[in-house]
Short mmCIF file of C-alpha atoms and ligand atoms in Angstrom, two decimals:
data_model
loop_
_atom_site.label_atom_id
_atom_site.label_comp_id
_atom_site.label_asym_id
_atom_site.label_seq_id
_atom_site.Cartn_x
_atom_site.Cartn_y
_atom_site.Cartn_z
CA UNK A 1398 0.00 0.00 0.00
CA UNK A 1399 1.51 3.40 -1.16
CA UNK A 1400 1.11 6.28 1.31
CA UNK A 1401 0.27 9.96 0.57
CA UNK A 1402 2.82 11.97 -1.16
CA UNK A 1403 3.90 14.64 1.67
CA UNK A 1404 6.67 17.18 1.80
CA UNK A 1405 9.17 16.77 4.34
CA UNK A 1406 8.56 19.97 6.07
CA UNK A 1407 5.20 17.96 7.36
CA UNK A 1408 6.60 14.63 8.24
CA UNK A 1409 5.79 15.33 11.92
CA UNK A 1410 2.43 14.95 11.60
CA UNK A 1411 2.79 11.51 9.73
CA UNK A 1412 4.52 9.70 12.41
CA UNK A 1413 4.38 6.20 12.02
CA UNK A 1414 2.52 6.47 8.21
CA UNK A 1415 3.12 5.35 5.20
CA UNK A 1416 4.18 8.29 3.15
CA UNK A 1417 5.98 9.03 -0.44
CA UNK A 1418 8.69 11.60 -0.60
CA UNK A 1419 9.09 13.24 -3.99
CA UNK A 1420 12.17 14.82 -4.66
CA UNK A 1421 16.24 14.89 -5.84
CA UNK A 1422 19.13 13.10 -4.48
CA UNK A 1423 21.05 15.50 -1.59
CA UNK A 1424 23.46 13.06 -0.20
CA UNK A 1425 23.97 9.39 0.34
CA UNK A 1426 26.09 6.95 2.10
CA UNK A 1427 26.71 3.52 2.55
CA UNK A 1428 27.17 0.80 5.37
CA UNK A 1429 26.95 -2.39 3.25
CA UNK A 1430 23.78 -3.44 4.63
CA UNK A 1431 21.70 -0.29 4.55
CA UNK A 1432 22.29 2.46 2.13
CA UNK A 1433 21.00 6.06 3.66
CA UNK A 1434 19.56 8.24 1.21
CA UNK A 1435 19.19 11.86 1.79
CA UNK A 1436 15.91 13.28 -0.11
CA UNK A 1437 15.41 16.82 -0.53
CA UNK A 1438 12.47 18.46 -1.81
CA UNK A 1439 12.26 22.08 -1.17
CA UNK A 1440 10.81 22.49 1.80
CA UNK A 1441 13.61 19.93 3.80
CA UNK A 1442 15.61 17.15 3.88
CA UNK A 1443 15.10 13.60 4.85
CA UNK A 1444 17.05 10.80 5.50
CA UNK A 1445 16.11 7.26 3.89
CA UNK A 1446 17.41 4.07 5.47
CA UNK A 1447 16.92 1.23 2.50
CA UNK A 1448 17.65 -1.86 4.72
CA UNK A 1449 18.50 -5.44 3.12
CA UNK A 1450 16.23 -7.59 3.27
CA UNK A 1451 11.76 -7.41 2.75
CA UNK A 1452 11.98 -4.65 0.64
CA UNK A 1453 15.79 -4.44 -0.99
CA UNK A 1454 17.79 -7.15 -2.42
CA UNK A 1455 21.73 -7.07 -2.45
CA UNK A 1456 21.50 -6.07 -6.38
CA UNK A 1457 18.80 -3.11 -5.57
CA UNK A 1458 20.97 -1.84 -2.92
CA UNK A 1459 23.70 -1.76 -5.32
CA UNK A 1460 21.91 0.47 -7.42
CA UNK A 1461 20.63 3.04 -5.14
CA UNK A 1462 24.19 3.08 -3.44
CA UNK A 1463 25.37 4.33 -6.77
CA UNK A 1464 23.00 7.10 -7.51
CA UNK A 1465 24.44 10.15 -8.93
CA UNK A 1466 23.70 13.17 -6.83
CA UNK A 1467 20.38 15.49 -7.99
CA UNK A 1468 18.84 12.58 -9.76
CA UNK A 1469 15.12 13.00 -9.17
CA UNK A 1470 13.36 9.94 -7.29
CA UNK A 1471 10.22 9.01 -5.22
CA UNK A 1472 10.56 7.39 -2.20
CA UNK A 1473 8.37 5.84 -0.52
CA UNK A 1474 8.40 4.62 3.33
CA UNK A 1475 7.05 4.98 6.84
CA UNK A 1476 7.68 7.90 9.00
CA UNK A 1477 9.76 7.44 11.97
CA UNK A 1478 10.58 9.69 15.16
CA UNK A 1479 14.43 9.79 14.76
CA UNK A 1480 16.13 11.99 17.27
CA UNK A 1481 19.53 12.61 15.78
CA UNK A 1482 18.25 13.18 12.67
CA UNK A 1483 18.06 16.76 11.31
CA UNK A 1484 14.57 17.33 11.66
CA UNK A 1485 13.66 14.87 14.04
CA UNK A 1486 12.04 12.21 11.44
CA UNK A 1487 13.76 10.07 9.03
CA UNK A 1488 11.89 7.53 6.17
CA UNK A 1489 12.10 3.76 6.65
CA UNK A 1490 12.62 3.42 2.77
CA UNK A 1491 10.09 0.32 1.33
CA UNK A 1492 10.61 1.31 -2.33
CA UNK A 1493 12.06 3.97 -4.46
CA UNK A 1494 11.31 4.99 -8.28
CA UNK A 1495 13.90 6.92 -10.08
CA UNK A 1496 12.39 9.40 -11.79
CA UNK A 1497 15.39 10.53 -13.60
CA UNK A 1498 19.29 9.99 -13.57
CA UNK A 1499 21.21 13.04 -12.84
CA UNK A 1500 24.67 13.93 -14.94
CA UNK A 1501 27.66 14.86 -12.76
CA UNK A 1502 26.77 17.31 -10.69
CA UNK A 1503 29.07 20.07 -10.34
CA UNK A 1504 28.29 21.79 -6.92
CA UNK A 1505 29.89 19.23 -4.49
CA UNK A 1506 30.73 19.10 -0.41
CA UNK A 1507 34.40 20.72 -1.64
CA UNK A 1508 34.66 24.15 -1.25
CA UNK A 1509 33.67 26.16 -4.43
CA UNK A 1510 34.32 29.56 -4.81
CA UNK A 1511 31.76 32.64 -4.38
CA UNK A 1512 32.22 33.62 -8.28
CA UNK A 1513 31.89 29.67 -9.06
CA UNK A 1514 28.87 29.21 -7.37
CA UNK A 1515 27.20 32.16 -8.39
CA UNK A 1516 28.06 31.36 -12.05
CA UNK A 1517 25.81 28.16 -11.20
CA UNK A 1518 23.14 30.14 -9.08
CA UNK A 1519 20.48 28.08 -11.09
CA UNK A 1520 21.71 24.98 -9.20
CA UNK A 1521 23.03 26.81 -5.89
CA UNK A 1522 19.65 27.65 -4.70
CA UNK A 1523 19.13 23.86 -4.50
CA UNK A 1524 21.58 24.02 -1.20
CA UNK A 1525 20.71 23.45 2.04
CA UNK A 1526 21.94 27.53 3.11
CA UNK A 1527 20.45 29.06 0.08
CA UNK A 1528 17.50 27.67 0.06
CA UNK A 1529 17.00 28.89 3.60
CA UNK A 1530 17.68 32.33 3.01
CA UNK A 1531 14.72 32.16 -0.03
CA UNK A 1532 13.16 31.10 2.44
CA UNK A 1533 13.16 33.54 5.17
CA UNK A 1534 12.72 35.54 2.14
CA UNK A 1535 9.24 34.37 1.22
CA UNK A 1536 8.41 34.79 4.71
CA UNK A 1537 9.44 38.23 5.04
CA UNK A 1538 7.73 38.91 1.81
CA UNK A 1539 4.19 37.67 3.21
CA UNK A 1540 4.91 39.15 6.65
CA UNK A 1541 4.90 42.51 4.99
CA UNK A 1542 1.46 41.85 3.32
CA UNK A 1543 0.08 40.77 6.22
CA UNK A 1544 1.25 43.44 8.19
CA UNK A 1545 0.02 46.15 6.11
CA UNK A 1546 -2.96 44.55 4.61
CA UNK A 1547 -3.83 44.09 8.43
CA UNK A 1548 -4.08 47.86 8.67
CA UNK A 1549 -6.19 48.78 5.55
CA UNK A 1550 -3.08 49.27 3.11
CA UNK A 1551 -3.80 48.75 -0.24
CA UNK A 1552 -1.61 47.02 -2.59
CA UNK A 1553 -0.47 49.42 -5.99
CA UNK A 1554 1.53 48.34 -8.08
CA UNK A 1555 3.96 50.75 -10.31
CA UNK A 1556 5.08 50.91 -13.57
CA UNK A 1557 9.03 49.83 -13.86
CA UNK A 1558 9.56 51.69 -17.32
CA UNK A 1559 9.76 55.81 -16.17
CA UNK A 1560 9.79 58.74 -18.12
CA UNK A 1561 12.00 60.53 -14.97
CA UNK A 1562 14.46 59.99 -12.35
CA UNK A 1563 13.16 59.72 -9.00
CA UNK A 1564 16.12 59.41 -6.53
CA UNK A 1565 18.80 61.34 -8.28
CA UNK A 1566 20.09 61.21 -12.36
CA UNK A 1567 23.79 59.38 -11.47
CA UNK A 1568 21.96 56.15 -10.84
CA UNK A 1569 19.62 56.01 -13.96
CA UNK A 1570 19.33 52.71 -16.66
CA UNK A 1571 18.44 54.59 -19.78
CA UNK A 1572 16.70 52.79 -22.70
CA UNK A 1573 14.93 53.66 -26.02
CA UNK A 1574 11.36 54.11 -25.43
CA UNK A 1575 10.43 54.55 -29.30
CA UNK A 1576 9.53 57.39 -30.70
CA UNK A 1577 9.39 58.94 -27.75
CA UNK A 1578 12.97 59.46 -26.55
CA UNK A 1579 14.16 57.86 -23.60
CA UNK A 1580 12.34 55.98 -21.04
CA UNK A 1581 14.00 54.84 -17.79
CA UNK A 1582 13.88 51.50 -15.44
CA UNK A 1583 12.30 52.74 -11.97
CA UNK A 1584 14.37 53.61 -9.48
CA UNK A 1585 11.44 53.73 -6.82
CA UNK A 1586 8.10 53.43 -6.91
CA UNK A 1587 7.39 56.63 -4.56
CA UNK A 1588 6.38 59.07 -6.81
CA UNK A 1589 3.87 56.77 -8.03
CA UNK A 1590 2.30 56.06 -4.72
CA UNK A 1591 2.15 59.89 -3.99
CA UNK A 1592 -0.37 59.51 -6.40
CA UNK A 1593 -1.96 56.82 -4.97
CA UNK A 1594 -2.30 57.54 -1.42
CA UNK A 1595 -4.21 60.19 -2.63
CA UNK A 1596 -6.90 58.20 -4.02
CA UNK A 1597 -6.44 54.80 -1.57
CA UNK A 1598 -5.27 57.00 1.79
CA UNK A 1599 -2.57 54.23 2.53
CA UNK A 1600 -0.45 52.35 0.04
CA UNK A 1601 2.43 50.13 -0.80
CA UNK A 1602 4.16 48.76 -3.55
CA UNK A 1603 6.18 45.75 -3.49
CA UNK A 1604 8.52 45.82 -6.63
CA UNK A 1605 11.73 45.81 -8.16
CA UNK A 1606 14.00 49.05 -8.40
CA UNK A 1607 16.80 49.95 -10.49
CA UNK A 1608 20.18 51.81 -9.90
CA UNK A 1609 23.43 51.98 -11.77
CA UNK A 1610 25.32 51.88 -9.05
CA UNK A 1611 28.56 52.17 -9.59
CA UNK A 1612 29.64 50.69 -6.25
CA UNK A 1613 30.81 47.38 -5.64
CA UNK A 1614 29.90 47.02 -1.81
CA UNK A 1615 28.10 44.20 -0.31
CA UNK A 1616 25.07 46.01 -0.12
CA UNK A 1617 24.50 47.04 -3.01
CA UNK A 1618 22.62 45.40 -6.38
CA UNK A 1619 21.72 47.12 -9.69
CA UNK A 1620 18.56 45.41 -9.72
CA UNK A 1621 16.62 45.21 -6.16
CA UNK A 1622 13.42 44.61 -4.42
CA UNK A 1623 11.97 47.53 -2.32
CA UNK A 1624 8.75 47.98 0.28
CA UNK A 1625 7.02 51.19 -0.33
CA UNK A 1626 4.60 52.49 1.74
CA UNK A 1627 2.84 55.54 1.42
CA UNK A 1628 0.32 57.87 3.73
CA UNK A 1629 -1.94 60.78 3.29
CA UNK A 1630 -1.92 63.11 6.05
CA UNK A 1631 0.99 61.10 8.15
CA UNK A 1632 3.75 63.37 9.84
CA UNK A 1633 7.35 61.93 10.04
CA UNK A 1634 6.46 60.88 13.13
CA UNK A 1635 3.50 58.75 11.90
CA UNK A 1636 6.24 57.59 9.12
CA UNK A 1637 8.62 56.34 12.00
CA UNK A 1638 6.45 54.69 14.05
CA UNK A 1639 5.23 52.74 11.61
CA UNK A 1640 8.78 51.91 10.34
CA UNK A 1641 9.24 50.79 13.67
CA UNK A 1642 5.99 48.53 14.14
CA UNK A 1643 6.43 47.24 10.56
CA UNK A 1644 10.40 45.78 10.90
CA UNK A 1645 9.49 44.11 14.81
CA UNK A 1646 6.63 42.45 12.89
CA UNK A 1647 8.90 40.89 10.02
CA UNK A 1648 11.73 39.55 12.29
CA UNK A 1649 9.71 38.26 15.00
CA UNK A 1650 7.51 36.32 12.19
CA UNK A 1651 10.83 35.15 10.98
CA UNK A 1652 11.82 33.96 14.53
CA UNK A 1653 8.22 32.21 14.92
CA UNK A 1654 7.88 30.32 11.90
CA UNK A 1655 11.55 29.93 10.22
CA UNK A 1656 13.31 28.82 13.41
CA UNK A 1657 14.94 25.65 11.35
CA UNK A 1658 16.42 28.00 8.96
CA UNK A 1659 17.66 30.32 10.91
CA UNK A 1660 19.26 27.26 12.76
CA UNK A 1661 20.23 25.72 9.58
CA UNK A 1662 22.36 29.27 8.81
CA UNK A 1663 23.52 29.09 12.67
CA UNK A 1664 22.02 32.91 13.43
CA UNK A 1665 22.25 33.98 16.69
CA UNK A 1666 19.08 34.80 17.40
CA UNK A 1667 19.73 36.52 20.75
CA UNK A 1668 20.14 40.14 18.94
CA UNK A 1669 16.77 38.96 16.79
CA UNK A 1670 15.05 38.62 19.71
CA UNK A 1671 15.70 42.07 21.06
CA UNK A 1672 13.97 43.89 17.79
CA UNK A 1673 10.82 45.60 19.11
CA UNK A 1674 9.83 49.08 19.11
CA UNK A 1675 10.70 51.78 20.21
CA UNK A 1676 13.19 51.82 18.05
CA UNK A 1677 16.46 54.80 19.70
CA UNK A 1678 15.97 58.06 17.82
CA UNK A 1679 18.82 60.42 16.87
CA UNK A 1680 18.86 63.23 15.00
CA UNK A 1681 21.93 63.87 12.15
CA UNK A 1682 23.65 66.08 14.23
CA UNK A 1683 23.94 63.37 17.13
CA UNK A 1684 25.45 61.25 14.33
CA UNK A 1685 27.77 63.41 13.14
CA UNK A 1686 28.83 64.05 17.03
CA UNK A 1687 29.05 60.30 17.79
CA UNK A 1688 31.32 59.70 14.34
CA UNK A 1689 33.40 62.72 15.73
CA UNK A 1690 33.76 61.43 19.36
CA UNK A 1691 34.84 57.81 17.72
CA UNK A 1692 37.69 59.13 15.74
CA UNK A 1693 36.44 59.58 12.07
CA UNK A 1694 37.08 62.69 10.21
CA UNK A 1695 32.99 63.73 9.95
CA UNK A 1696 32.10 66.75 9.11
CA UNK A 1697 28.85 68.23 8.84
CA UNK A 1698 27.04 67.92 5.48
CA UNK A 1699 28.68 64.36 4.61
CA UNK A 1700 26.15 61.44 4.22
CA UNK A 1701 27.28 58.12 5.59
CA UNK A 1702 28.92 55.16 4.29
CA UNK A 1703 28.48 51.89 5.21
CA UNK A 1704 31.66 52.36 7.60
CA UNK A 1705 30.08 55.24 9.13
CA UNK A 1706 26.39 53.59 9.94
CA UNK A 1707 28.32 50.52 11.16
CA UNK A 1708 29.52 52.91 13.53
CA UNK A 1709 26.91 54.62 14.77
CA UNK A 1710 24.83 51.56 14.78
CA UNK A 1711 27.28 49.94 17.46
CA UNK A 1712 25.87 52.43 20.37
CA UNK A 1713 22.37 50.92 20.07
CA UNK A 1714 21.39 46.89 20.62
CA UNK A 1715 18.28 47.67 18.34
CA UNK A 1716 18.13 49.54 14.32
CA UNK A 1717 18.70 53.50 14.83
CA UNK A 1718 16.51 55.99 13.30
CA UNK A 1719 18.73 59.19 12.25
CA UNK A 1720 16.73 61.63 11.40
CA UNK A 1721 16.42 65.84 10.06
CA UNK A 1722 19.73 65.27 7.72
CA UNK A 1723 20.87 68.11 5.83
CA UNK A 1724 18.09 69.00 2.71
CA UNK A 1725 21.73 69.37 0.61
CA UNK A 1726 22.50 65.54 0.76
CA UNK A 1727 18.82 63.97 0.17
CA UNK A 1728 16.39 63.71 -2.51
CA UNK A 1729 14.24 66.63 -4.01
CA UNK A 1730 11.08 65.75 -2.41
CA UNK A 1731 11.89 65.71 0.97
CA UNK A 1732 9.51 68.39 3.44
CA UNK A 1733 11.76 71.15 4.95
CA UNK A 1734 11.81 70.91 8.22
CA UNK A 1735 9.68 74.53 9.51
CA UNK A 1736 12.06 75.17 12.00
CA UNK A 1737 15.60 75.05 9.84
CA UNK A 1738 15.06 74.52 5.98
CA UNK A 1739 18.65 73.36 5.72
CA UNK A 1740 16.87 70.03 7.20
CA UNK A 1741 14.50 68.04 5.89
CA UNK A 1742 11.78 65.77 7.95
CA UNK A 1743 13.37 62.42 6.77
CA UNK A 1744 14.65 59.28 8.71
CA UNK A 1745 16.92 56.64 7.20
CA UNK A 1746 16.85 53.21 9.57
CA UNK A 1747 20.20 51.41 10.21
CA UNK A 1748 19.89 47.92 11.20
CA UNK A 1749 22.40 46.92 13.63
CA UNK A 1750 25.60 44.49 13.74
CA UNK A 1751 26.74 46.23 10.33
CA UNK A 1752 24.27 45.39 8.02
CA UNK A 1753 23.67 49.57 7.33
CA UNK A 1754 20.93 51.74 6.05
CA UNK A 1755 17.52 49.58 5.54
CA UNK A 1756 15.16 52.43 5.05
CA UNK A 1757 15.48 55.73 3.68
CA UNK A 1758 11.60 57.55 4.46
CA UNK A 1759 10.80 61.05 4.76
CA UNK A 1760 7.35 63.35 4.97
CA UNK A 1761 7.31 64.93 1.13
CA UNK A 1762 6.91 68.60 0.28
CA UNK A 1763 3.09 69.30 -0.29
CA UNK A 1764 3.26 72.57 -1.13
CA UNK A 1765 2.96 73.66 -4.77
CA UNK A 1766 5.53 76.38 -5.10
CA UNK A 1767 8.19 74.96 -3.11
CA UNK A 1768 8.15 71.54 -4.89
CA UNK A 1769 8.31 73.61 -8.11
CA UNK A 1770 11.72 75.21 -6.39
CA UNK A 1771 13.11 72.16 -6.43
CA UNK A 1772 12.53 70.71 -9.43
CA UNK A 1773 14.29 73.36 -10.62
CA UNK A 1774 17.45 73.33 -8.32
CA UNK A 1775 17.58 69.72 -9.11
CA UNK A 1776 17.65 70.28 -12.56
CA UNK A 1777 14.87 67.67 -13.66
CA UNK A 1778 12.79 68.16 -16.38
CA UNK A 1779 9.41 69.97 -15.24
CA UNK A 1780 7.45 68.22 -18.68
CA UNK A 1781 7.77 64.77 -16.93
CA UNK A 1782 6.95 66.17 -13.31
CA UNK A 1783 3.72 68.21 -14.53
CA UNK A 1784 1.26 64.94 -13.51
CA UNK A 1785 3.74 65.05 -9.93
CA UNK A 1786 3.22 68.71 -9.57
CA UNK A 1787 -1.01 68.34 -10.18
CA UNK A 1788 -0.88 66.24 -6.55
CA UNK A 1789 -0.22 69.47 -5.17
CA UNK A 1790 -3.04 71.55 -7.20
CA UNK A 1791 -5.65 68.89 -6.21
CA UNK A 1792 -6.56 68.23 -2.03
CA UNK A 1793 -2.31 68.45 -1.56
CA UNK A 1794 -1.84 67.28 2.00
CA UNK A 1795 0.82 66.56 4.35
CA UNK A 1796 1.65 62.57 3.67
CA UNK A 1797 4.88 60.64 4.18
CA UNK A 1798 6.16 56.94 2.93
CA UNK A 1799 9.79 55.44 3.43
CA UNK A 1800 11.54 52.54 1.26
CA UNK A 1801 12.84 49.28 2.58
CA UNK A 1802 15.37 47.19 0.95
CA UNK A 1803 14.16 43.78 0.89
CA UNK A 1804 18.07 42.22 0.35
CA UNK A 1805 19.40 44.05 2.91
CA UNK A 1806 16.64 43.31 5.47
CA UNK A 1807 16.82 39.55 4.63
CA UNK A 1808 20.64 40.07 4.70
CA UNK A 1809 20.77 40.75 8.01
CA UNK A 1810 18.32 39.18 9.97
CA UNK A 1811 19.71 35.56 8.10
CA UNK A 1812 23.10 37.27 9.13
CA UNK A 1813 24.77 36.85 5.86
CA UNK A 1814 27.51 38.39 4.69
CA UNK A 1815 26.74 39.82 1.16
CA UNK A 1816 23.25 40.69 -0.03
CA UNK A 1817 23.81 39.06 -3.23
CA UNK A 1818 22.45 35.55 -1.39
CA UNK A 1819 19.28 37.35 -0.25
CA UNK A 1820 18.35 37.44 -3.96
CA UNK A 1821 17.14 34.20 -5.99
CA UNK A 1822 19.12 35.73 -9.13
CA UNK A 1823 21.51 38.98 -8.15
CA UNK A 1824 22.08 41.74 -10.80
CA UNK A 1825 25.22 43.51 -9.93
CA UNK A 1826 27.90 45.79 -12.24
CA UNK A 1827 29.46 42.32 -13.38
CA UNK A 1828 27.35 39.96 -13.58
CA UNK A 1829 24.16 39.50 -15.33
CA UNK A 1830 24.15 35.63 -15.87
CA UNK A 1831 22.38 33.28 -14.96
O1 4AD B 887 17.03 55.43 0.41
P1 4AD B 887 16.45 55.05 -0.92
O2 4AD B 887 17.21 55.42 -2.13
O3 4AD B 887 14.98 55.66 -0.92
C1 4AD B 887 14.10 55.67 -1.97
O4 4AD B 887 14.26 55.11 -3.02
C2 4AD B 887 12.80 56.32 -1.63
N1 4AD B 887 12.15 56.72 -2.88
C3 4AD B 887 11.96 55.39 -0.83
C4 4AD B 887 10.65 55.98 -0.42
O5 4AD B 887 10.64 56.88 0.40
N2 4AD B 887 9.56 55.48 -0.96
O6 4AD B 887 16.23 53.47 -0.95
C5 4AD B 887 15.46 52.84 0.05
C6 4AD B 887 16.13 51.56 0.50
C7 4AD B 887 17.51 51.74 1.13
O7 4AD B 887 17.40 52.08 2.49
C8 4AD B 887 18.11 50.37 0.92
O8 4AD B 887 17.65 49.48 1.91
C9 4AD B 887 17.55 49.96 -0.41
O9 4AD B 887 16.38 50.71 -0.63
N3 4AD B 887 18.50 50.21 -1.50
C10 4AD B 887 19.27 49.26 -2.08
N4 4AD B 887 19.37 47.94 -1.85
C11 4AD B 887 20.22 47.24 -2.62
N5 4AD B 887 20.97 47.76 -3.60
C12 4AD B 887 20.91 49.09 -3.87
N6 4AD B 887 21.63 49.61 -4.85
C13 4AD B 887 20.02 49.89 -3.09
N7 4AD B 887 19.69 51.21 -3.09
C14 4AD B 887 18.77 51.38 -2.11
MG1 MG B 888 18.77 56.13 1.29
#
């Protein structure tokens, strides 16, 4: 009799059932009377003792012994509480079916290095760390939905082709839009959801952005995925909290339902734990002050590099908000702040142990005239702002939205190194394949 076909991530519940595994070929070993095949299929990994004897002859045993790595196969088996294995369950094997033989696969237990495996990121994401960073991904993906959908956020999605620049012209892929000149990939979604928090009240978009960056750090991509959120009539404040409430949510969902992977990556967890709000509060100044009292040559009216926020970031056990920088250094929209419009109302997020600026937010300039200013000083092309402008003829209001990296978030709460893993396929300056 043939049991159900389950994934592994559910074996617990079939304790003691018949069950059938489908999936590829992860590992195996050998003790001349049992052969111990390790199944994965995507959401785990099982081991599966094939024992001599009812259900394997010697010649069978032979076979599966000898089963090139990757080669896609059903087991079948019962489910049995097995404490040292990973996962607590392993599959007492009563038949398998090969689906299909694998060649030689190339990612083996040696060590590989960073540019080999990402030249084979197609077949990378099948390991066991990859695949729990995706993972965690999808989760923090669907905590965000819930989170916002939770508080009567509605989901807009923006166009990626542009006809402007939205967070300065250095970073802009240019293509040819047809006859009508050039068009641009998005480089954020905000300006869009100006316009749509207008009609909706509160909004988000989930989507890629675009930047030719020209630097090779870990944290950056030229193709990434960003959280935008946007509110009518929210202060900076508002913005903040929110921020605040929002990034808890994620990493606490993470630490509730992707405890195995975040095991599986060996996170300490301890520093996870410690992320709810109120989130420390500091204003630019106190930055600049802190970098000054810690030795490096800050002055004010420089923005921060990744050095820098590591810095800062070290004082607090919890992400920083710095907020009011200098209106010089930050985008065009940005609201002055009333009381010095040299500042602006704006609030980037660092996220501690190193992992550096995770949200860049601010309240935006409502008023007509001013935004008009700036377009100017900014030297952006007024034709392709006219439909940005009308939000300010029509019901303009005070509103406010921020941006959050979805690679650098993941990044750090898996506690990876380089965001380039927190991304099924990364686009970076040199490399655009697979
Ligand atoms: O600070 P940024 O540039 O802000 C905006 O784009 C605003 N329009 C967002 C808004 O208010 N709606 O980008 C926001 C976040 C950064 O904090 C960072 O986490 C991420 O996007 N980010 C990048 N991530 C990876 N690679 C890059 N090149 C990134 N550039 C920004
Ligand atoms: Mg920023």
């Amino acid at each position: 009799m043939s049991g159900e076909w389950v994934s592994i991530e559910n074996l617990k519940n079939y304790e003691g059932k018949d069950v059938e595994i489908r999936g590829w070929l992860a590992n195996r070993r050998s003790s001349g009377k049992v052969v111990f095949l390790i199944v994965r299929d995507g959401t785990g990994f099982v081991q599966t003792t094939l024992s001599l004897g009812e259900y394997f002859d010697k010649e069978s045993l032979k076979t599966w012994e000898r089963l090139p790595l990757e080669s896609a196969l059903i087991v079948e088996g019962k489910v049995r509480r097995e404490e040292r294995a990973p996962g607590g369950y392993e599959l007492e094997g009563r038949k398998v079916t090969l689906v299909s033989s694998s060649d030689e696969y190339p990612i083996q237990k040696k060590d590989h290095s960073v540019e080999f495996l990402m030249e084979n990121r197609h077949l990378w994401i099948r390991s066991r760390r990859q695949n729990a960073v995706l993972r965690i991904r999808n989760q923090v993906m669907m905590s965000i939905h819930e989170f916002l959908q939770a508080r009567g956020f509605t989901l807009i999605d923006p166009p990626i082709l542009t006809p402007a620049a939205c967070e300065g012209t250095t970073t802009l892929f240019a293509l040819d839009y047809f006859d009508l000149g050039k068009a641009y990939l998005s480089q954020s979604g905000q300006l869009y959801m100006e316009a749509a928090c207008m009609a909706f009240g509160k909004v988000y978009c989930l989507a890629p952005a675009f930047r030719a960056e020209k630097s090779k750090t870990r944290r950056h991509l030229t193709e990434f995925w960003m959280l935008e959120p946007e509110m009518a009539f929210y202060d900076w404040q508002d913005n903040m909290r929110l921020q605040e409430e929002l990034v808890s949510f994620i990493v606490q969902e993470v630490l509730r339902k992707k405890r195995r992977e975040l095991e599986i990556l060996e996170r300490d967890t301890a520093p996870l734990e410690r992320i709810q709000p109120p989130f420390p509060r500091i204003s630019y100044q106190e930055a600049i002050e802190i970098l000054q009292r810690k030795g490096f040559p800050a002055q004010w009216g420089d923005d921060f590099g990744g050095d820098e926020e590591s810095v800062i970031s070290q004082e607090f056990d919890r992400p920083v908000f710095i907020h009011h920088y200098p209106a010089a250094i930050k985008a065009f929209y940005m609201e002055p702040d009333p009381e010095n419009p040299d500042l602006v109302l704006n609030d980037d997020l660092i996220a501690p142990e190193g992992y550096g600026e995770i949200i860049g937010g601010s309240e935006r300039i409502h008023d007509l005239t001013l935004l008009e200013r700036r377009i100017a000083e900014h030297h952006l092309p007024r034709e392709a702002f006219a439909w940005y402008l009308d939000l300010r003829r029509y019901g303009t209001c005070p509103h406010s939205g921020f941006g959050l990296g979805i690679e650098r978030t993941v990044a750090w709460i898996c506690g990876i190194h380089h965001i380039r893993e927190a991304i099924p396929f990364p686009r970076q300056i040199y490399r655009i394949y697979p």
